[in-house]
Coordinates of C-alpha atoms in Angstrom, one line a residue:
M84 CA 43.6 -13.1 50.5
Q85 CA 40.8 -11.3 51.9
H86 CA 38.0 -13.3 53.1
S87 CA 35.2 -13.2 50.5
A88 CA 31.8 -11.5 50.2
K89 CA 30.4 -13.6 52.1
H90 CA 32.6 -14.4 54.9
L91 CA 31.6 -10.9 56.7
K92 CA 33.0 -10.1 60.0
R93 CA 30.6 -10.4 62.7
V94 CA 30.5 -6.6 63.3
T95 CA 27.1 -4.2 63.3
A96 CA 26.5 -1.0 62.1
V97 CA 24.7 0.5 65.5
G98 CA 25.1 4.4 65.9
A99 CA 21.8 4.8 65.1
V100 CA 19.9 1.6 66.6
A101 CA 18.1 2.3 70.0
L102 CA 19.5 0.9 72.6
A103 CA 16.4 -1.1 73.2
A104 CA 17.0 -3.4 70.3
F105 CA 21.0 -4.5 70.4
S106 CA 21.3 -8.6 70.9
L107 CA 23.7 -11.2 70.1
S108 CA 23.4 -13.4 66.6
P109 CA 25.3 -16.7 66.2
S110 CA 28.1 -15.7 64.0
V111 CA 30.3 -12.6 64.1
A112 CA 31.4 -12.8 60.1
S113 CA 27.4 -12.0 59.4
A114 CA 26.5 -9.1 56.7
L115 CA 27.1 -5.7 57.4
P116 CA 26.6 -2.5 56.8
T117 CA 28.8 -1.2 53.4
D118 CA 29.5 2.5 55.6
N119 CA 30.7 0.7 58.5
P120 CA 34.3 2.2 59.4
G121 CA 37.1 0.0 57.3
G122 CA 35.1 -1.3 54.3
H123 CA 33.1 -3.8 56.6
R124 CA 29.9 -4.4 56.3
A125 CA 27.1 -3.6 58.9
A126 CA 23.7 -5.8 59.7
P127 CA 21.3 -5.2 60.6
D128 CA 20.1 -5.6 65.1
A129 CA 21.0 -8.9 66.0
T130 CA 22.2 -11.9 68.9
V131 CA 23.9 -15.6 70.1
V132 CA 21.7 -18.3 68.0
G133 CA 20.1 -20.4 69.5
G134 CA 21.6 -19.4 72.8
S135 CA 19.6 -18.2 76.5
R136 CA 19.5 -14.7 78.9
A137 CA 22.4 -15.0 80.9
Q138 CA 21.7 -14.3 84.1
Q139 CA 23.2 -11.4 86.0
G140 CA 26.7 -11.2 86.9
A141 CA 27.0 -14.5 85.4
F142 CA 30.4 -12.9 82.7
P143 CA 30.6 -9.5 84.1
F144 CA 33.6 -8.9 82.4
M145 CA 31.4 -8.2 78.9
V146 CA 31.1 -5.0 77.7
R147 CA 29.4 -4.5 74.7
L148 CA 30.7 -1.1 72.6
S149 CA 29.2 1.7 70.3
M150 CA 29.7 1.1 67.2
G151 CA 27.7 -2.6 67.1
C152 CA 30.3 -5.2 68.6
G153 CA 30.9 -6.7 71.9
G154 CA 34.4 -6.2 74.2
S155 CA 36.4 -8.3 77.8
M156 CA 38.3 -6.2 80.1
L157 CA 41.5 -7.1 79.8
S158 CA 41.8 -5.0 83.0
D159 CA 39.8 -2.2 84.5
D160 CA 40.1 0.3 81.6
I161 CA 41.5 -1.1 78.5
V162 CA 39.6 -3.6 76.6
L163 CA 40.2 -6.5 74.4
T164 CA 37.6 -6.8 71.1
A165 CA 37.9 -7.5 67.4
A166 CA 40.4 -5.2 65.4
H167 CA 38.2 -5.2 62.4
C168 CA 35.7 -3.3 64.5
V169 CA 37.6 0.2 65.3
D170 CA 40.0 2.5 62.5
G171 CA 43.1 1.9 63.0
S172 CA 45.1 3.1 65.6
G173 CA 45.6 6.5 67.6
P174 CA 43.3 8.8 69.7
D175 CA 39.7 8.5 69.3
T176 CA 37.0 9.5 71.7
S177 CA 33.8 7.6 69.9
I178 CA 33.1 4.9 71.4
T179 CA 31.1 4.1 74.5
A180 CA 31.5 0.7 76.5
T181 CA 28.8 -0.2 78.5
G182 CA 29.4 -3.0 81.2
G183 CA 27.4 -4.4 84.2
V184 CA 24.5 -5.5 82.9
V185 CA 23.0 -7.8 80.9
D186 CA 20.1 -5.3 80.1
L187 CA 21.6 -2.7 78.4
E188 CA 18.5 -0.7 79.7
D189 CA 19.4 -1.8 83.1
P190 CA 19.2 2.3 85.0
D191 CA 22.9 0.6 86.0
A192 CA 24.9 -0.1 83.8
V193 CA 27.7 2.3 83.8
T194 CA 29.6 3.2 80.9
A195 CA 33.0 5.1 79.8
T196 CA 34.4 6.6 76.7
S197 CA 37.6 5.6 74.5
T198 CA 40.9 7.9 75.1
E199 CA 43.0 5.9 72.6
V200 CA 43.0 2.9 70.7
V201 CA 45.4 -0.1 69.2
Q202 CA 43.9 -2.3 66.0
A203 CA 46.9 -5.5 66.3
P204 CA 49.6 -4.0 64.1
G205 CA 49.7 -5.6 60.7
Y206 CA 46.0 -5.8 60.3
D207 CA 44.8 -6.2 57.5
G208 CA 41.3 -8.1 57.4
T209 CA 42.6 -11.6 57.0
G210 CA 43.5 -12.5 60.7
K211 CA 45.1 -11.0 63.6
D212 CA 41.6 -9.6 64.4
W213 CA 42.1 -8.0 68.0
A214 CA 42.7 -4.7 68.9
L215 CA 42.5 -3.0 72.5
I216 CA 40.8 -0.2 73.4
K217 CA 41.4 2.5 76.5
L218 CA 39.0 3.9 78.6
D219 CA 38.1 7.2 80.6
R220 CA 38.2 5.6 83.7
P221 CA 38.0 1.7 84.8
L222 CA 35.0 0.1 85.5
D223 CA 34.2 -1.3 88.7
Q224 CA 34.1 -4.9 86.7
P225 CA 35.9 -8.1 86.9
T226 CA 38.1 -8.8 83.9
L227 CA 39.1 -11.6 81.7
A228 CA 41.9 -13.5 81.9
T229 CA 43.8 -14.6 78.2
A230 CA 44.6 -18.0 77.4
Q231 CA 48.4 -18.1 77.0
D232 CA 49.4 -20.6 75.4
D233 CA 47.1 -23.5 73.2
S234 CA 46.0 -26.0 76.1
Y235 CA 42.5 -24.4 76.2
D236 CA 42.0 -24.5 72.7
K237 CA 39.8 -27.6 72.2
G238 CA 37.4 -28.7 74.3
D239 CA 33.5 -26.6 74.5
F240 CA 33.8 -22.9 74.6
T241 CA 31.0 -20.6 75.8
I242 CA 29.7 -17.3 73.9
A243 CA 28.1 -14.2 74.7
G244 CA 27.0 -11.1 73.0
W245 CA 24.1 -8.2 72.2
G246 CA 24.3 -9.5 68.9
A247 CA 21.5 -11.2 66.4
D248 CA 19.7 -14.0 67.5
Q249 CA 19.3 -15.7 63.8
E250 CA 21.2 -14.5 60.7
G251 CA 19.5 -11.3 59.5
G252 CA 18.0 -10.9 63.1
A253 CA 18.5 -7.2 65.2
Q254 CA 20.2 -7.3 68.1
Q255 CA 19.3 -8.1 71.8
R256 CA 18.5 -5.8 74.3
Y257 CA 19.6 -9.0 77.1
L258 CA 22.4 -11.0 76.5
L259 CA 22.8 -13.9 74.8
T260 CA 24.9 -17.5 75.8
A261 CA 25.4 -20.2 74.2
Q262 CA 28.0 -23.2 74.6
V263 CA 30.1 -24.6 71.3
P264 CA 32.0 -27.7 71.1
F265 CA 35.8 -27.2 69.3
V266 CA 36.5 -27.5 65.5
D267 CA 39.6 -28.9 64.3
D268 CA 41.8 -26.9 62.1
A269 CA 41.4 -29.4 58.7
T270 CA 38.2 -29.1 59.2
C271 CA 37.6 -26.0 59.6
K272 CA 39.7 -25.3 57.0
S273 CA 37.4 -27.8 54.5
A274 CA 34.8 -25.6 55.8
Y275 CA 36.9 -22.3 54.8
S276 CA 39.7 -22.0 52.2
G277 CA 40.6 -18.8 53.9
L278 CA 41.6 -19.9 57.4
V279 CA 44.5 -18.6 58.6
E280 CA 45.5 -21.8 61.1
D281 CA 47.9 -20.1 62.7
E282 CA 45.8 -17.0 64.0
E283 CA 42.7 -18.4 63.7
L284 CA 40.3 -20.7 65.7
C285 CA 37.3 -22.4 65.2
A286 CA 34.0 -23.5 66.8
G287 CA 30.3 -24.3 65.7
K288 CA 28.5 -27.1 65.7
M289 CA 29.4 -29.1 62.3
D290 CA 26.1 -31.5 61.3
T291 CA 23.2 -29.0 62.7
G292 CA 24.3 -25.7 62.5
G293 CA 22.3 -24.1 65.0
V294 CA 24.6 -22.7 67.5
D295 CA 27.0 -19.6 66.0
T296 CA 28.0 -16.2 66.8
C297 CA 26.7 -12.8 64.3
Q298 CA 26.2 -9.4 63.3
G299 CA 27.5 -7.2 66.0
D300 CA 28.8 -10.2 68.5
S301 CA 32.0 -8.5 66.3
G302 CA 34.5 -8.8 68.8
G303 CA 33.4 -10.2 71.6
P304 CA 35.3 -13.2 73.7
M305 CA 34.7 -16.9 73.0
F306 CA 36.0 -18.7 76.7
R307 CA 35.8 -21.2 79.0
K308 CA 37.0 -23.4 83.3
D309 CA 40.2 -23.3 83.3
D310 CA 42.3 -26.0 85.3
A311 CA 41.5 -23.8 88.1
G312 CA 38.2 -23.3 87.7
E313 CA 37.9 -19.7 86.3
W314 CA 37.0 -18.2 83.2
I315 CA 40.0 -18.0 80.4
Q316 CA 39.1 -15.8 77.1
V317 CA 40.6 -18.4 74.0
G318 CA 39.3 -17.2 70.9
I319 CA 37.6 -13.3 69.8
V320 CA 34.6 -13.4 67.5
S321 CA 36.0 -12.7 64.3
W322 CA 33.6 -14.2 60.9
G323 CA 32.2 -16.9 59.5
E324 CA 30.0 -17.6 56.9
G325 CA 26.0 -16.5 57.7
C326 CA 25.5 -17.5 61.1
A327 CA 24.9 -21.0 62.4
R328 CA 24.5 -23.1 58.8
P329 CA 25.7 -26.4 59.3
G330 CA 29.3 -26.7 58.6
K331 CA 30.1 -23.6 58.5
P332 CA 31.7 -22.6 62.3
G333 CA 32.3 -19.6 63.3
V334 CA 35.5 -18.5 64.0
Y335 CA 37.4 -17.0 66.1
T336 CA 40.8 -14.8 66.9
E337 CA 42.7 -17.4 68.7
V338 CA 43.6 -15.2 71.7
S339 CA 47.0 -17.4 73.2
T340 CA 48.6 -16.7 69.0
F341 CA 48.8 -12.6 70.1
A342 CA 48.9 -13.0 73.7
A343 CA 52.5 -11.1 74.1
D344 CA 51.4 -9.1 71.8
I345 CA 48.7 -7.7 73.9
E346 CA 50.2 -7.6 77.1
A347 CA 52.5 -5.3 75.6
A348 CA 50.1 -3.3 73.3
A349 CA 48.1 -3.3 77.1
A350 CA 51.6 -2.2 78.9
Q351 CA 51.7 1.1 76.1
L352 CA 48.0 2.1 77.1
G353 CA 49.0 2.5 80.7

């Protein structure tokens, strides 16, 4: 089942958007322009809804991707992002990854160019929303461990991004961050009949809304601390209805479901 028009991926077309206009927005699945690769409508500039500005160095594994998505460093030269952010698998030198800063205009920002992309095998717009981007050189920044099982798929999660800070808003220059609570599958299913329960994870404030990822946050990580106090990625910003609406949580790729596939694909990239 394909997501309906109102249940949209949280990508934003940024090719023509000035760097200073970048921002995060609450729910990754907001409306996007129709000229976006992969048939997902791209949204206006936007960042994490209900968030606050992240401190420099707080989330050093975060990267901004030039097609209008977020991502996390899986290794020093491989970015983990969403399948709907890329246009299939194979050689690709069109993507620029920016990291090392919370301010996208900071002169200390580091960049690298893509060389190859792996989109989740079998991805058809529903579920399996993960992809890897191989870079032409390592970025000198920490990586983010991925959850290997569902032990950490509950509780409160941290989200971050340069997407819109309100539904239909503009992309942000500064990295925004917020916390969202876990929403169980049964409750999320009542909001979205198309939820792929074995592959997707929901989070957000069901009663009040107000905090979420949004356009431009697609592909970014949802993460929390593990038992050792280290950050671990449990989700990838995927889709939702609008941004931060009551009763409409954000939907994230459940990383633990695809941990083995992601590891295997990364090994093939070298």
